[in-house]
Each structure stands twice: as structure tokens, then as C-alpha cells.
Coordinates of C-alpha atoms in Angstrom, one line a residue:
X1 CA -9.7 -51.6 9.8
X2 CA -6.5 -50.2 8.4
X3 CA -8.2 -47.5 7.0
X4 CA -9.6 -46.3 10.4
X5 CA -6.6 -46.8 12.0
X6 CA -4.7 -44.4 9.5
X7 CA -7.4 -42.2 10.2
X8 CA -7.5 -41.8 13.6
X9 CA -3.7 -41.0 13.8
X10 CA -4.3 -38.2 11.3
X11 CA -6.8 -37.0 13.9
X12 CA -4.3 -37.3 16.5
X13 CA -1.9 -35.6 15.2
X14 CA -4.1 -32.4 14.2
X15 CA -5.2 -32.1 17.8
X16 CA -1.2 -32.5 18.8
X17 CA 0.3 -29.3 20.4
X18 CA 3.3 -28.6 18.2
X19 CA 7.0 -28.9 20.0
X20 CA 8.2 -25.6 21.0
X21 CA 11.4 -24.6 19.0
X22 CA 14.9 -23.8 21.5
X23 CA 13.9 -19.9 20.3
X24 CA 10.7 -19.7 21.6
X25 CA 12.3 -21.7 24.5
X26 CA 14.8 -19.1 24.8
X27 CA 12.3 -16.3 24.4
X28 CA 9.9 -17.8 27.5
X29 CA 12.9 -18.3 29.7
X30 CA 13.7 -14.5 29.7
X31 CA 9.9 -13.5 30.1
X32 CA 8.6 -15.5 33.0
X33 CA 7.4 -14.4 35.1
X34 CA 8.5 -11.2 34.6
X35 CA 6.4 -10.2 31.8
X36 CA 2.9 -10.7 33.7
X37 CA 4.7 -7.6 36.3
X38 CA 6.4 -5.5 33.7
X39 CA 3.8 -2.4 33.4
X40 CA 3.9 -2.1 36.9
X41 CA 7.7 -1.9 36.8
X42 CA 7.6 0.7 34.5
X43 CA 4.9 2.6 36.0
X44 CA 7.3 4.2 38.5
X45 CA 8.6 6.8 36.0
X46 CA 5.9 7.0 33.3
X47 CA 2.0 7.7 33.5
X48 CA -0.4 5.0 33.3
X49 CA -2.1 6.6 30.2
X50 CA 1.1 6.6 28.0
X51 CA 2.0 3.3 29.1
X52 CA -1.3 1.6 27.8
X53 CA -0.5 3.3 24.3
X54 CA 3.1 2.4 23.9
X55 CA 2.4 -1.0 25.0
X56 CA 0.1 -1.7 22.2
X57 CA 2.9 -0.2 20.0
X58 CA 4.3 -3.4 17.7
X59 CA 7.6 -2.2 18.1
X60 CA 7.7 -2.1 21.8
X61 CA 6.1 -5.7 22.2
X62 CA 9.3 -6.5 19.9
X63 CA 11.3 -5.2 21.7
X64 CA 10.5 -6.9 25.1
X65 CA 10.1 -9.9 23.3
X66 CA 13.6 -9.9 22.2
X67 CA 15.6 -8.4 25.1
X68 CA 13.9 -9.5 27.7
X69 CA 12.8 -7.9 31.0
X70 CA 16.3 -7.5 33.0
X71 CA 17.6 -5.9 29.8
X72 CA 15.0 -4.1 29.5
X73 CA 15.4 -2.3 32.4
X74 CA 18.9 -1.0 31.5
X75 CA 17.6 0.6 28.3
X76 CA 16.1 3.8 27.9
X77 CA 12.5 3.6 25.3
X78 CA 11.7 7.5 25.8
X79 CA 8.7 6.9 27.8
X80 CA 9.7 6.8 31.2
X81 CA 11.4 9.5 33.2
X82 CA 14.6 10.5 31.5
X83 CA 15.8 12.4 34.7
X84 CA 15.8 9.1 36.8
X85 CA 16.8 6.8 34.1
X86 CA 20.3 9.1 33.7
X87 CA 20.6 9.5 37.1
X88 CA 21.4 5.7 37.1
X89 CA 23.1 5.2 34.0
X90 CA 25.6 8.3 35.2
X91 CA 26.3 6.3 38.7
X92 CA 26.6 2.8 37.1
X93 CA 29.0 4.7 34.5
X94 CA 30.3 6.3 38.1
X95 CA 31.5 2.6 39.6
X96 CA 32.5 1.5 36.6
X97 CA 34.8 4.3 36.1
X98 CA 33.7 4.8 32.1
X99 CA 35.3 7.7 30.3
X100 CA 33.2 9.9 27.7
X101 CA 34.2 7.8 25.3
X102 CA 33.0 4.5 26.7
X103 CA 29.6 6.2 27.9
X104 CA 28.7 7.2 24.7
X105 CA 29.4 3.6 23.2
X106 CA 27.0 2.5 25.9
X107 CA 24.6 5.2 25.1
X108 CA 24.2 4.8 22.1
X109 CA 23.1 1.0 22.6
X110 CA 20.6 1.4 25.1
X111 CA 18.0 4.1 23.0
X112 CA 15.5 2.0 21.5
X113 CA 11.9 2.6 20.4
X114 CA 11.0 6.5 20.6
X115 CA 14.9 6.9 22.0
X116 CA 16.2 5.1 19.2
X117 CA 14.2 6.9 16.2
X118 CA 15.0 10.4 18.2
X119 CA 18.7 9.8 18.0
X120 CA 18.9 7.6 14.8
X121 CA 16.7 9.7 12.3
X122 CA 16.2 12.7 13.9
X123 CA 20.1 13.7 15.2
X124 CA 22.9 14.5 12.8
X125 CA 25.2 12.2 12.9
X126 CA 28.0 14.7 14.8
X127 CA 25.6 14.5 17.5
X128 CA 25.8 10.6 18.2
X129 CA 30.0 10.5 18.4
X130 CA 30.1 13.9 21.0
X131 CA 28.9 12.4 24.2
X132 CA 28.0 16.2 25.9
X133 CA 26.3 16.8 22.9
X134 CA 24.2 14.0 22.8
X135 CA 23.3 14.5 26.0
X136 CA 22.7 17.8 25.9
X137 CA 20.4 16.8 22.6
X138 CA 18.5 14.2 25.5
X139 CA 18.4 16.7 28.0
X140 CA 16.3 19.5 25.3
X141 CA 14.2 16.5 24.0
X142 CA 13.5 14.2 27.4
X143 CA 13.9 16.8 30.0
X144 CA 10.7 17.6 32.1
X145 CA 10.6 20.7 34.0
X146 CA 8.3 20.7 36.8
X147 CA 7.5 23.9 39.0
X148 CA 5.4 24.4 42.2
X149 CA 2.7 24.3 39.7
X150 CA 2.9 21.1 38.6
X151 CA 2.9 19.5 41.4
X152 CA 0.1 21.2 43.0
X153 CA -1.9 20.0 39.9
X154 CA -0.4 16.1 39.9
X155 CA -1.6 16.5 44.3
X156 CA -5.0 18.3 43.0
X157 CA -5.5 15.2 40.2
X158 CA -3.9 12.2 42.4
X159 CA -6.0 9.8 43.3
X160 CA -5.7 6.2 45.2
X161 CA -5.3 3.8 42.2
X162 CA -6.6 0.2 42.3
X163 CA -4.1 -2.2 43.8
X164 CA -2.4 0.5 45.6
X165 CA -2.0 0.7 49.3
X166 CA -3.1 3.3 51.2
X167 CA 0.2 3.5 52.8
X168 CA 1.8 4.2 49.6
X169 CA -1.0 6.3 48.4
X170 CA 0.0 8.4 51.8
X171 CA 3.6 8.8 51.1
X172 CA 2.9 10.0 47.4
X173 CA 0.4 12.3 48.7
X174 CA 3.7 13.6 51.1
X175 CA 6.0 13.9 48.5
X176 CA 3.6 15.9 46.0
X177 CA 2.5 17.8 48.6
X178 CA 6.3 19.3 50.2
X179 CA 6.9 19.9 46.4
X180 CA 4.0 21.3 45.5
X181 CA 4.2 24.0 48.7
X182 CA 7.1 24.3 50.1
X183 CA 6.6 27.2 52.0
X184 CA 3.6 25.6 53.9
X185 CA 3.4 26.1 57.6
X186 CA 2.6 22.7 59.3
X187 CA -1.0 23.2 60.6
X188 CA -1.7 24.0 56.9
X189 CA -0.4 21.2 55.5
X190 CA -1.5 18.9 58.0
X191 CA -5.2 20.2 57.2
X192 CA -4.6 20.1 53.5
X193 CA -3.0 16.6 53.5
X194 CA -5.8 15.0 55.2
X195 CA -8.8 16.0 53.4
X196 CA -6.7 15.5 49.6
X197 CA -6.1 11.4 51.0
X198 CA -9.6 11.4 52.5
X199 CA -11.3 12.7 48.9
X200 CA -8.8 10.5 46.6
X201 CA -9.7 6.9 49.0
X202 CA -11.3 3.8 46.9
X203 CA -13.3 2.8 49.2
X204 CA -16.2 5.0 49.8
X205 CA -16.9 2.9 53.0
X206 CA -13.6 3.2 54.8
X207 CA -13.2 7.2 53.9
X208 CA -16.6 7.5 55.5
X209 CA -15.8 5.6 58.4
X210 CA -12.5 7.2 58.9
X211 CA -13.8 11.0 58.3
X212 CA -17.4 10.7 60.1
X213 CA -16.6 7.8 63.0
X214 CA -12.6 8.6 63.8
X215 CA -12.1 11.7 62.7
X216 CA -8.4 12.0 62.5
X217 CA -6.0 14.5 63.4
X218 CA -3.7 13.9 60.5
X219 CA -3.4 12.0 57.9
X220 CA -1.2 9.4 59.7
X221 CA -4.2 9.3 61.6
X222 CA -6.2 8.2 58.9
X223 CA -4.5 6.0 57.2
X224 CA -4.2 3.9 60.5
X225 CA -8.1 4.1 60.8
X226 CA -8.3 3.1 57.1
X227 CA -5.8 0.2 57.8
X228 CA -7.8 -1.0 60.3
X229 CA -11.5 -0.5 59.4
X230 CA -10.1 -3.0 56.2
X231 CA -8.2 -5.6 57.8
X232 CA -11.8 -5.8 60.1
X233 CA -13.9 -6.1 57.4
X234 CA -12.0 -8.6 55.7
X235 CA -12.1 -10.5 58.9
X236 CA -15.9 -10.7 58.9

């Protein structure tokens, strides 16, 4: 009897889920829920395609595993859009009223990942304590000049993308558009602006619907009739 009773504690305890430690503690209290939304945070600045990649990188899981998501959002990894990401470091820096000297200390600690192996192996060392010279070393490396012609090829490629509204899909379609051809006279881009929603639409039954049934002026228009032919359906 003893012997069974011995037994069946060793069992017990094998099938026992082991005690967290206070790190791991520590570690889930600065990822929840954040984590499960972090790629779409992220995928504001940088493609969907790179993002994928870099996420299955070691080094980046490490690095969200360690600083956590809110911190993680004040550092720069060299994946998303350096333009916007210095845009808000230099008005934070702004408000807080930092000098050169205390910008570059906060630089420096806020390039990780690609950032980080850029400026730690590949700059000389001259180049990390001269703040306009590390930027200007960002700026050659991170720096994305976009013309006319790229953005007539992101409007020609952009398409709605799962989980995306067609409001927003609208208002990105806008934006690319005015940047893409400036110079457009209205009637032009109204035409042009309709048809690129109307091809790049999910939901083959709601682009029919709105193109063959409604057939909308604009693409205000459409997006209304889209809005509504889904909400309906979803009614049903």
C-alpha cells in the first residue's frame, strides 16, 4: 500500500506544471497582451514581407523578449521607416530640450538589431561620439528616397489586405495616389481612384455589387456602397 501510495505522488508530480520563476513573471508582465498586436504595430512603417523575416530572426524575438513592447517602441531595429522613427525621436528630443550631446547618448542606446550591428561593427568609432555625423551615417544607410515613381508603383501593387477596412484601404489609396500624381486634374483622379479601390477589394461579391448594381461616382461613393452591401450581408 505504501508502495502505491509513493507511486502515485511520483506520478503526480510529473504531470505538475512547474512554478513560474519572478523572471518569467517579469517577462509576461511586459508582453501581455501586447505581444499578440505587435506586428501590426510595426506594420505602419515597414512591409509585411520584411516583417515576417525579421520576426523569425532569434535576435529580434530576444530582443522583445527582454525590453518589452512599450520599449520597444522607443527603439529603432532598422526595419521600420527611419524617416518617421527620427521624426519622433527629434521632437521628443525637441520637448525635452536635449542638447547634441544628450541626443547622441540617447541614440546610441536605442539602435538595436540591424541598427545596432550597423553602428557597432560597421561605423568607426569617431562616428558614434559626433552626433551630426552619426546621423548623417543613418541618414546614407536608412534613408529611403521615394519619387513620383514609387508611389505610382506602391498605388499600381496596393491592394486591400485581410483585416483591413475599406475605409482605411480608401484613405491609403488617397494618400498614394496625391503623391504618386500630383499634377492630376480632379476628373482624372476621381476616375483613376475608383477603379484602383474597385480592382484591389477582397471581396469579389461586394466589388461586383458596388461596380455593376451602384455604380458610383467616386470612390467615396463606393466605399459607402461597399460599407453597406457588408453590414447587410452580415445581417442575413
Amino acid at each position: 500500500m505504501g508502495r502505491t501510495r509513493k507511486s502515485l505522488r511520483k506520478k503526480q508530480n510529473k504531470n505538475e506544471v512547474p512554478e513560474s520563476t519572478p523572471d518569467q513573471d517579469r517577462v509576461q508582465q511586459n508582453l501581455s497582451p501586447d505581444l499578440e498586436v505587435l506586428p501590426n504595430i510595426i506594420n505602419d512603417s515597414i512591409s509585411g514581407s520584411h516583417i515576417n523575416a525579421e520576426w523569425q530572426n532569434t535576435e529580434f524575438k530576444l530582443t522583445i523578449l527582454i525590453l518589452g513592447c512599450q520599449t520597444l517602441m522607443l527603439i529603432f531595429l532598422g526595419i521600420e521607416s527611419w524617416k518617421v522613427w527620427f521624426s519622433r525621436f527629434t521632437e521628443v528630443a525637441d520637448r525635452k530640450g536635449w542638447n547634441k550631446d544628450d541626443r547622441l547618448d540617447e541614440l546610441l542606446q536605442r539602435l538595436h538589431c540591424q541598427a545596432g550591428d550597423f553602428a557597432y561593427g560597421q561605423l568607426p568609432r569617431r562616428a558614434r561620439q559626433d552626433y551630426d555625423l552619426l546621423i548623417d551615417e543613418l541618414n546614407s544607410r536608412y534613408r529611403v528616397i521615394e519619387t513620383s515613381k514609387t508611389f505610382r508603383v506602391k498605388l499600381s501593387n496596393r491592394n486591400q489586405h485581410p483585416h483591413e477596412s475599406v475605409e482605411e484601404y480608401a484613405a491609403v489609396l488617397k494618400r498614394l495616389y496625391d503623391q504618386a500624381y500630383p499634377a492630376s486634374d480632379r476628373q482624372t483622379r476621381r476616375e483613376d481612384l475608383l477603379r484602383r479601390f474597385l480592382d484591389g477589394l477582397q471581396d469579389d461579391t461586394a466589388r461586383f455589387q458596388a461596380e455593376y448594381n451602384k455604380e458610383p461616382h467616386d470612390i467615396d461613393e463606393a466605399v459607402a456602397h461597399v460599407v453597406n452591401f457588408v453590414e447587410t450581408k452580415a445581417r442575413l
